[in-house]
Amino acid sequence: MDVLLLPALLLLCLLILILIPVIILYAIPVRSVLKFTTKDGTLRETVTVTWCLIGIEIAHDPVGTKAGVLVGSHILYTFFFDREHGPAPRAGEPETPVRLQAAQKKSIRLSYKLIQPLESLGSVLWQESRFEGATGRITLGLGDPAQTGLCYGYYWASRFVLEALRIHIEIEPVFDREVFSCDMDIRMSLRHPLRVIIAAVRLALNPAVRDVASVFRQRTPGAAAA
């Protein structure tokens, strides 16, 4: 009896180790916040995606782009991306019109095969996505007091409708000059990340995806010379 008990306990522990991540991935949503900040004609966008205590934050502004790995509310590590383009691709074998036409026809034919898998993934994303709300503050001046007042009146007329849709925006009118600045947060969530992961894996394993990837690799400059 003891001989059978040890394998049973090991199997139970293995099942628990497999089930716990599955349950967590199904039960705990992925939350994202898209933040727009505009001031003095400068736009800064920040996307923060979190799950449990881990996340990633990507920020872009005229200076460049950076990505940070989050643990809780603390940035553990930051990656910086240069604004400049990467190295110029190597010159490969020049494409003839016949080869280009054949490759384009093949790409179109394979793209049709991807429609159904992409629709399946898009359907899951639509079902699992939830708009949690948006908050923001806008400073608006159109340079014309009458037009600014008219725009501000439209805002007050639609304010209660927006709040019913969980969109809470405060507008500060400026009547003596032309100005625009905003600070806005848009919050979204994926209720069951596991369903999205399964749909994405199913799409990645689709033979049409591998065929399309193979076509694009062949058309990449320098592929023929490699």
mmCIF file of C-alpha atoms in Angstrom:
data_model
loop_
_atom_site.group_PDB
_atom_site.id
_atom_site.type_symbol
_atom_site.label_atom_id
_atom_site.label_comp_id
_atom_site.label_asym_id
_atom_site.label_seq_id
_atom_site.Cartn_x
_atom_site.Cartn_y
_atom_site.Cartn_z
ATOM 1 C CA MET A 1 0.000 0.000 0.000
ATOM 2 C CA ASP A 2 2.813 2.394 0.866
ATOM 3 C CA VAL A 3 4.444 1.614 -2.470
ATOM 4 C CA LEU A 4 1.346 2.841 -4.337
ATOM 5 C CA LEU A 5 0.829 5.847 -2.061
ATOM 6 C CA LEU A 6 4.079 7.605 -3.011
ATOM 7 C CA PRO A 7 3.429 7.614 -6.795
ATOM 8 C CA ALA A 8 -0.141 8.772 -6.142
ATOM 9 C CA LEU A 9 1.103 11.681 -4.019
ATOM 10 C CA LEU A 10 3.672 12.619 -6.676
ATOM 11 C CA LEU A 11 0.962 12.547 -9.353
ATOM 12 C CA LEU A 12 -1.308 14.671 -7.169
ATOM 13 C CA CYS A 13 1.450 17.228 -6.610
ATOM 14 C CA LEU A 14 2.142 17.339 -10.348
ATOM 15 C CA LEU A 15 -1.535 17.903 -11.103
ATOM 16 C CA ILE A 16 -1.700 20.681 -8.522
ATOM 17 C CA LEU A 17 1.403 22.347 -10.001
ATOM 18 C CA ILE A 18 -0.246 22.263 -13.429
ATOM 19 C CA LEU A 19 -3.717 23.321 -12.300
ATOM 20 C CA ILE A 20 -2.680 26.270 -10.138
ATOM 21 C CA PRO A 21 -1.158 28.325 -13.012
ATOM 22 C CA VAL A 22 -4.113 27.400 -15.242
ATOM 23 C CA ILE A 23 -6.641 28.554 -12.641
ATOM 24 C CA ILE A 24 -4.684 31.747 -11.983
ATOM 25 C CA LEU A 25 -4.435 32.528 -15.713
ATOM 26 C CA TYR A 26 -8.163 31.986 -16.079
ATOM 27 C CA ALA A 27 -9.321 33.829 -12.968
ATOM 28 C CA ILE A 28 -7.025 36.870 -12.721
ATOM 29 C CA PRO A 29 -7.595 39.463 -15.460
ATOM 30 C CA VAL A 30 -4.928 41.360 -17.361
ATOM 31 C CA ARG A 31 -5.359 45.094 -16.883
ATOM 32 C CA SER A 32 -4.049 47.819 -19.157
ATOM 33 C CA VAL A 33 -3.922 51.590 -18.954
ATOM 34 C CA LEU A 34 -3.357 53.801 -21.988
ATOM 35 C CA LYS A 35 -2.280 57.288 -21.000
ATOM 36 C CA PHE A 36 -2.128 60.301 -23.334
ATOM 37 C CA THR A 37 -0.499 63.537 -22.281
ATOM 38 C CA THR A 38 -0.343 66.543 -24.598
ATOM 39 C CA LYS A 39 1.246 69.816 -23.596
ATOM 40 C CA ASP A 40 2.800 72.600 -25.685
ATOM 41 C CA GLY A 41 2.365 70.504 -28.823
ATOM 42 C CA THR A 42 4.273 67.556 -27.347
ATOM 43 C CA LEU A 43 2.529 64.192 -27.216
ATOM 44 C CA ARG A 44 3.549 61.469 -24.787
ATOM 45 C CA GLU A 45 1.907 58.036 -24.784
ATOM 46 C CA THR A 46 2.290 55.418 -22.098
ATOM 47 C CA VAL A 47 0.883 51.881 -22.125
ATOM 48 C CA THR A 48 0.940 49.870 -18.905
ATOM 49 C CA VAL A 49 -0.086 46.203 -18.881
ATOM 50 C CA THR A 50 -0.213 44.342 -15.572
ATOM 51 C CA TRP A 51 -1.114 40.851 -14.420
ATOM 52 C CA CYS A 52 -0.927 39.913 -10.755
ATOM 53 C CA LEU A 53 2.136 41.742 -9.451
ATOM 54 C CA ILE A 54 4.072 41.856 -12.710
ATOM 55 C CA GLY A 55 3.720 44.113 -15.714
ATOM 56 C CA ILE A 56 5.351 46.085 -18.459
ATOM 57 C CA GLU A 57 5.225 49.797 -19.213
ATOM 58 C CA ILE A 58 6.028 51.273 -22.625
ATOM 59 C CA ALA A 59 6.427 55.046 -22.935
ATOM 60 C CA HIS A 60 6.946 57.044 -26.118
ATOM 61 C CA ASP A 61 7.706 60.742 -26.563
ATOM 62 C CA PRO A 62 9.737 62.866 -29.014
ATOM 63 C CA VAL A 63 12.931 61.851 -27.210
ATOM 64 C CA GLY A 64 12.444 58.149 -27.839
ATOM 65 C CA THR A 65 10.810 54.987 -26.550
ATOM 66 C CA LYS A 66 11.483 53.040 -23.394
ATOM 67 C CA ALA A 67 10.026 49.912 -21.828
ATOM 68 C CA GLY A 68 10.102 49.021 -18.167
ATOM 69 C CA VAL A 69 9.488 45.762 -16.320
ATOM 70 C CA LEU A 70 7.253 46.293 -13.299
ATOM 71 C CA VAL A 71 6.972 44.380 -10.046
ATOM 72 C CA GLY A 72 4.089 45.874 -8.138
ATOM 73 C CA SER A 73 4.396 49.635 -8.615
ATOM 74 C CA HIS A 74 8.203 49.572 -8.852
ATOM 75 C CA ILE A 75 10.179 49.563 -12.107
ATOM 76 C CA LEU A 76 12.599 46.642 -11.945
ATOM 77 C CA TYR A 77 14.432 47.245 -15.210
ATOM 78 C CA THR A 78 14.178 49.703 -18.109
ATOM 79 C CA PHE A 79 15.038 49.185 -21.783
ATOM 80 C CA PHE A 80 15.762 52.190 -23.995
ATOM 81 C CA PHE A 81 15.165 52.214 -27.733
ATOM 82 C CA ASP A 82 16.953 54.606 -30.063
ATOM 83 C CA ARG A 83 14.870 56.795 -32.319
ATOM 84 C CA GLU A 84 17.141 56.092 -35.247
ATOM 85 C CA HIS A 85 16.361 53.323 -37.638
ATOM 86 C CA GLY A 86 18.298 50.123 -37.478
ATOM 87 C CA PRO A 87 21.122 49.221 -39.846
ATOM 88 C CA ALA A 88 20.336 49.254 -43.519
ATOM 89 C CA PRO A 89 19.406 45.812 -44.854
ATOM 90 C CA ARG A 90 21.923 44.001 -46.941
ATOM 91 C CA ALA A 91 21.386 44.062 -50.657
ATOM 92 C CA GLY A 92 20.283 40.664 -51.776
ATOM 93 C CA GLU A 93 19.521 39.193 -55.149
ATOM 94 C CA PRO A 94 17.335 41.664 -57.079
ATOM 95 C CA GLU A 95 13.741 40.553 -57.460
ATOM 96 C CA THR A 96 12.480 40.117 -61.016
ATOM 97 C CA PRO A 97 8.922 41.207 -61.888
ATOM 98 C CA VAL A 98 7.902 37.570 -62.436
ATOM 99 C CA ARG A 99 9.198 36.501 -59.011
ATOM 100 C CA LEU A 100 7.575 39.507 -57.331
ATOM 101 C CA GLN A 101 4.244 38.783 -58.979
ATOM 102 C CA ALA A 102 4.396 35.112 -57.994
ATOM 103 C CA ALA A 103 5.283 35.993 -54.399
ATOM 104 C CA GLN A 104 2.439 38.514 -54.211
ATOM 105 C CA LYS A 105 -0.075 35.975 -55.502
ATOM 106 C CA LYS A 106 1.145 33.410 -52.992
ATOM 107 C CA SER A 107 0.927 35.940 -50.162
ATOM 108 C CA ILE A 108 -2.652 36.844 -51.103
ATOM 109 C CA ARG A 109 -3.644 33.198 -51.338
ATOM 110 C CA LEU A 110 -2.157 32.433 -47.925
ATOM 111 C CA SER A 111 -3.708 35.544 -46.407
ATOM 112 C CA TYR A 112 -7.166 34.238 -47.276
ATOM 113 C CA LYS A 113 -6.384 31.106 -45.268
ATOM 114 C CA LEU A 114 -5.624 33.290 -42.243
ATOM 115 C CA ILE A 115 -8.990 35.032 -42.232
ATOM 116 C CA GLN A 116 -10.819 32.371 -40.221
ATOM 117 C CA PRO A 117 -8.065 31.864 -37.577
ATOM 118 C CA LEU A 118 -7.721 35.639 -37.176
ATOM 119 C CA GLU A 119 -11.492 35.993 -36.835
ATOM 120 C CA SER A 120 -11.423 33.333 -34.110
ATOM 121 C CA LEU A 121 -8.717 35.179 -32.173
ATOM 122 C CA GLY A 122 -10.474 38.505 -32.687
ATOM 123 C CA SER A 123 -13.755 37.032 -31.453
ATOM 124 C CA VAL A 124 -12.134 35.800 -28.237
ATOM 125 C CA LEU A 125 -10.433 39.160 -27.702
ATOM 126 C CA TRP A 126 -13.756 40.965 -28.206
ATOM 127 C CA GLN A 127 -15.585 38.659 -25.785
ATOM 128 C CA GLU A 128 -12.931 38.939 -23.084
ATOM 129 C CA SER A 129 -12.143 42.657 -23.407
ATOM 130 C CA ARG A 130 -13.820 45.047 -21.020
ATOM 131 C CA PHE A 131 -13.786 48.827 -21.062
ATOM 132 C CA GLU A 132 -13.382 49.822 -17.422
ATOM 133 C CA GLY A 133 -13.465 53.564 -17.884
ATOM 134 C CA ALA A 134 -11.657 56.709 -18.910
ATOM 135 C CA THR A 135 -10.713 59.789 -16.949
ATOM 136 C CA GLY A 136 -9.058 62.945 -18.130
ATOM 137 C CA ARG A 137 -8.704 66.678 -18.091
ATOM 138 C CA ILE A 138 -8.616 68.869 -21.199
ATOM 139 C CA THR A 139 -7.667 72.512 -21.501
ATOM 140 C CA LEU A 140 -9.235 73.909 -24.657
ATOM 141 C CA GLY A 141 -9.065 77.293 -26.337
ATOM 142 C CA LEU A 142 -9.973 77.763 -30.006
ATOM 143 C CA GLY A 143 -8.808 81.361 -30.269
ATOM 144 C CA ASP A 144 -12.409 82.513 -30.726
ATOM 145 C CA PRO A 145 -14.525 83.000 -27.566
ATOM 146 C CA ALA A 146 -17.759 82.156 -29.399
ATOM 147 C CA GLN A 147 -16.437 78.881 -30.838
ATOM 148 C CA THR A 148 -14.842 77.948 -27.520
ATOM 149 C CA GLY A 149 -18.111 78.604 -25.702
ATOM 150 C CA LEU A 150 -20.073 76.588 -28.279
ATOM 151 C CA CYS A 151 -17.707 73.632 -27.930
ATOM 152 C CA TYR A 152 -17.911 73.872 -24.148
ATOM 153 C CA GLY A 153 -21.705 73.888 -24.352
ATOM 154 C CA TYR A 154 -21.678 70.714 -26.445
ATOM 155 C CA TYR A 155 -19.481 69.141 -23.771
ATOM 156 C CA TRP A 156 -21.967 69.961 -20.991
ATOM 157 C CA ALA A 157 -24.864 68.681 -23.118
ATOM 158 C CA SER A 158 -23.168 65.303 -23.556
ATOM 159 C CA ARG A 159 -21.472 65.075 -20.156
ATOM 160 C CA PHE A 160 -24.090 62.902 -18.484
ATOM 161 C CA VAL A 161 -24.129 60.504 -21.428
ATOM 162 C CA LEU A 162 -20.337 60.209 -21.232
ATOM 163 C CA GLU A 163 -20.440 59.585 -17.493
ATOM 164 C CA ALA A 164 -23.022 56.848 -18.035
ATOM 165 C CA LEU A 165 -20.449 55.233 -20.329
ATOM 166 C CA ARG A 166 -17.818 55.559 -17.546
ATOM 167 C CA ILE A 167 -16.052 58.388 -19.359
ATOM 168 C CA HIS A 168 -15.256 61.171 -16.919
ATOM 169 C CA ILE A 169 -13.628 64.149 -18.645
ATOM 170 C CA GLU A 170 -13.221 67.632 -17.278
ATOM 171 C CA ILE A 171 -12.831 70.460 -19.805
ATOM 172 C CA GLU A 172 -11.362 73.813 -18.839
ATOM 173 C CA PRO A 173 -12.260 76.453 -21.450
ATOM 174 C CA VAL A 174 -9.782 79.214 -22.292
ATOM 175 C CA PHE A 175 -11.419 82.143 -24.086
ATOM 176 C CA ASP A 176 -8.501 84.509 -24.647
ATOM 177 C CA ARG A 177 -6.069 82.355 -26.620
ATOM 178 C CA GLU A 178 -5.653 79.212 -28.698
ATOM 179 C CA VAL A 179 -4.473 76.301 -26.576
ATOM 180 C CA PHE A 180 -4.931 72.572 -26.271
ATOM 181 C CA SER A 181 -3.577 70.211 -23.656
ATOM 182 C CA CYS A 182 -4.919 66.976 -22.239
ATOM 183 C CA ASP A 183 -4.121 64.320 -19.699
ATOM 184 C CA MET A 184 -6.220 61.208 -20.217
ATOM 185 C CA ASP A 185 -6.231 57.614 -18.956
ATOM 186 C CA ILE A 186 -8.121 54.801 -20.693
ATOM 187 C CA ARG A 187 -8.480 51.562 -18.704
ATOM 188 C CA MET A 188 -9.148 48.162 -20.256
ATOM 189 C CA SER A 189 -9.004 44.567 -19.033
ATOM 190 C CA LEU A 190 -9.009 40.995 -20.316
ATOM 191 C CA ARG A 191 -11.262 38.940 -18.038
ATOM 192 C CA HIS A 192 -9.845 35.477 -18.785
ATOM 193 C CA PRO A 193 -6.289 35.688 -20.209
ATOM 194 C CA LEU A 194 -6.117 31.900 -20.582
ATOM 195 C CA ARG A 195 -8.739 31.931 -23.328
ATOM 196 C CA VAL A 196 -6.764 34.536 -25.273
ATOM 197 C CA ILE A 197 -3.512 32.574 -24.831
ATOM 198 C CA ILE A 198 -5.150 29.383 -26.121
ATOM 199 C CA ALA A 199 -6.574 31.232 -29.147
ATOM 200 C CA ALA A 200 -3.177 32.839 -29.863
ATOM 201 C CA VAL A 201 -1.376 29.486 -29.627
ATOM 202 C CA ARG A 202 -3.968 27.933 -31.931
ATOM 203 C CA LEU A 203 -3.327 30.715 -34.434
ATOM 204 C CA ALA A 204 0.469 30.345 -34.150
ATOM 205 C CA LEU A 205 0.198 26.589 -34.810
ATOM 206 C CA ASN A 206 -1.949 27.094 -37.900
ATOM 207 C CA PRO A 207 -0.027 25.896 -40.999
ATOM 208 C CA ALA A 208 -1.043 29.056 -42.879
ATOM 209 C CA VAL A 209 0.869 31.196 -40.356
ATOM 210 C CA ARG A 210 4.068 29.248 -40.963
ATOM 211 C CA ASP A 211 3.566 29.499 -44.726
ATOM 212 C CA VAL A 212 3.047 33.282 -44.559
ATOM 213 C CA ALA A 213 6.098 33.673 -42.316
ATOM 214 C CA SER A 214 8.144 31.626 -44.790
ATOM 215 C CA VAL A 215 7.049 33.864 -47.681
ATOM 216 C CA PHE A 216 7.968 37.029 -45.786
ATOM 217 C CA ARG A 217 11.378 35.607 -44.861
ATOM 218 C CA GLN A 218 12.053 34.885 -48.507
ATOM 219 C CA ARG A 219 11.084 38.453 -49.448
ATOM 220 C CA THR A 220 13.224 40.057 -46.733
ATOM 221 C CA PRO A 221 16.206 41.947 -48.225
ATOM 222 C CA GLY A 222 19.392 39.998 -47.705
ATOM 223 C CA ALA A 223 17.623 36.659 -47.318
ATOM 224 C CA ALA A 224 18.808 35.479 -50.678
ATOM 225 C CA ALA A 225 22.400 36.403 -49.873
ATOM 226 C CA ALA A 226 22.387 34.668 -46.498
#
